[in-house]
Amino acid sequence: MDLSSPFKPSNTTIFHHPSLTPFPLKTHLQNLKFRKPFSPITAITNSQQEQEQLPQNSPQRLLKELSQRQKIINPNKRLPPKRFILKPPLDDAKLAQRFLNSPQLSLKQFPLLSSCLPSMKLNNADKTWVDEFLLEAKQALGYPLEPSENLSDDNPAKQFDVLLYLAFGHPHCERTNARHVRSGHSRLGFLGQYVLELAMCEFFMQRYPRESPGPMRERVYGLIGKKYLPKWVKAASLHNLIFQFDDMDKLIRKEREPPVKSVVWALFGAIYLCYGMPEVYRVLFEVFGLDPEDEECQPKLRRQLEDVDYVSAEFEGKKLSWQEPPEDALFAHPRLFRACVPPGMHRFRGNIWDYDARPQVMNTLGYPLKVKDRIPEITNARNIELGLGLQLAFLHPSKHKFEHPRFCFERLEYVGQKIQDLVMAERLLIKHIDAPGKWLQEKHRRILLNKFCGKYLREKHLHRFIIYSEEVQDSYEQNRRLRNPATTSVQQAIHGLAYTVYGKPDVRRLMFEVFDFEQTQPKAFITINKMGLLGPKHRVGILKYRSQFMLLSHFILTQSFEIYNACITRPKGHIDRHIIDVKGSYMIPQMHVRVPFQCDQDDYEVVRKVGRGKYSEVFEGINVNSNEKCVIKILKPVKKKKIKREIKILQNLCGGPNVIKLLDIVRDQHSKTPSLIFEYVNSTDFKVLYPTLTDYDIRYYIYELLKALDYCHSQGIMHRDVKPHNVMIDHELRKLRLIDWGLAEFYHPGKEYNVRVASRYFKGPELLVDLQDYDYSLDMWSLGCMFAGMIFRKEPFFYGHDNQDQLVKIARVLGTDELNAYLNKYQLELEPQLEALVGRHSRKPWSKFMNADNQHLVSPEAIDFLDKLLRYDHQDRLTAKEAMLELEPQLEALVGRHSRKPWSKFMNADNQHLVSPEAIDFLDKLLRYDHQDRLTAKEAMSHPYFMQVRAAENSRMRTQ
């Protein structure tokens, strides 16, 4: 089959199944031309045959005619610079041959993709997708319309259904409440993985031309070459697959919705994959009318692709064999992998795929393969595949300044994906060995049975591929329990391999025989855990959520491989406050055990994971006794002082306005590490909620947040991590709670604190210039960043790529003159490199950030309030109390003054038989502002309104 470029005229015949097209036929019929002379008789004959074969207005005929007509050049159109006009570097014939000659593939050979499958079966995961949009998507992609249920499992068309679901499936569905495994990772905005999935769809389409004629590459590039891309997306109903709003034209026109942008980025990634950066520039210029040299031109995409291109050129310059895979490799094109290489990775010593240490990892894992295929190139291809798998598996994100699109997900701590990556490497090895799995299983068994596994990892220098630190050796010697999170992730991955190869019993054995170096556990405890590692409720959880077993195993492993089976309950209100010793270390009040330890171990059940942090993991849970929802925050075994500090702060703030309520503390009997039980808030994701808020909503919620900040500041506590992720809002109940007090600290005037607090986008200037004696005003800066993002509809407002770039972004808005005055006031100096990056900038007026989308939110009062929060000098910012006084008259003006309405105003002909004097009196005593004036449940039951009900109940009891 011949695949022609979409950017040059072609008269290649395209055979395909019915598909949709948004382009009108009649406007182009008169402009149809042919590239070379031909016989009129032959043309008439061919035209008659085509008309007989293809019905008029059929999709086949439309696409055929579109593929034959030449592109109409507008004489007034601005031409791009000559350096951007380049032909595609790849030969279509060779490209097609490469796809067609690739080995037989199935979904089972892609563990990375299969690990992304929904947690439920496809036919039950999202009925909205399956019932309404799947056929339309198939039509739009020129795909057979036969239902998936009628296809066999080995049919590639059925596999393509799954890939379509992965590429375009929206993770949230109001109809079924189905959740996608990766929905918590904002996957639609992840360019590298999105390109991978679209490329895999393209691969299947071109690998099996009989089942799916009309190559997707031809369709996608033909469409992106037009200005009808938004129209096509809407006509094909693809907008329903990525975002459920009807007014798609407005969203695309304003280019403000990340999911819509991600589709454009993915298409650019596909172009870059096959044609390179010059073609991306050409499409940016010709199709979207953007100048690639302009810094404002698709900055994220442009920076992403340029960094990838730069890294690729550096690797290619060294002529590394693993960067030039043969044509039948699993990752068929090297650009596909390079799209996932961290930008700027070559600039740091932290490149874990270090050329000096890389052979040691290969040797440890039996790599490269010793057994040769009949064709040597195939063996090389397998080695390259394994190399790429290892590259993905052992990237550590947190030790250097560069950022990968996946780094914000803390991917190494995401156990399921980590295990799938290593299993992928294992399967690739097993697949191409004469005795499948035998030697590899024996090798892993020897490693896992070795009680000196930590020493083994150290001798093989595997820790260098996980964490780069000069203190790694010391941490191994001083702490044999390997508490370092990155090192722990290796243990988790090894347990994952054991679970995959040997099953759950072997994992249980390994957890206590191999990794429990401190042989101090009581014999009874070891015996109990060998017989059943998990409590009854956790065993039910594993059976119920088998696909999430690794999630629960992560919960076990991160707690020094011990189970939280001690539920110690305290009486309500029994809290000893203000216990601080002379040295400033915080002491936890004693927890009084109400019942024996064995009786309370099942008080709480884990339902699902809802979040994660650097020092904890958060689960939605349920109290078995009361059947009430709660939130369980499982703290990782970090410094005891930090855990004690968080508990002490939460106890000090107990009962404060809009502060999350600490309901209980559950201790493990052996590790003494607590888990915190909080009230449950049915919050909405801020990325979904904030764009829907009105002016009054924003003022209301900022005022509610100020109540919490004012209270904690009055108690001598700084939160130090104010951001949208830590502000839970139940919009239906209009309830706000400030959560995550793990970084909070008691304030002492003049004391120097750690500047490595707060999230990057919400860090105050004092943290970025290393001013350690900061105070409560740090929280006010973070609040100002939140407020700016809400009113300007720009989240985050200051978007820096690292701490230095964060200061640069602030200086571009607030100017450098005030920054220099701030530095001089506190006798601070910037590093020469940072000073060069900051440069000189004038202050931007806040009105520059106003546009048609946010002008209804940006009032003069809002700008004045924001200006008093976002100031370099922390002493000039508003306090929480002052900020509340600023907002109070604005809220009052919006709400207005109203007199009380009598209840009789709500009576009408339909309800007057229900509105008795007793009912009005009962209602009046319930609906009162002051909660202390409302009836209690006991008082409400004795109200005259229920007199007849009580009389009937007494009569029935006497009868019985």
Coordinates of C-alpha atoms in Angstrom, one line a residue, residues 322 367-369 378-388:
W322 CA 20.1 2.2 21.3
Y367 CA 21.1 -7.5 29.5
P368 CA 21.9 -7.4 26.6
L369 CA 20.5 -10.7 25.6
I378 CA 16.1 -8.8 15.7
T379 CA 18.2 -9.5 18.8
N380 CA 19.4 -5.9 18.6
A381 CA 15.8 -4.7 18.4
R382 CA 14.9 -6.7 21.6
N383 CA 17.8 -5.1 23.4
I384 CA 16.7 -1.7 22.4
E385 CA 13.2 -2.3 23.5
L386 CA 14.5 -3.5 26.9
G387 CA 16.7 -0.4 27.1
L388 CA 13.8 1.9 26.6

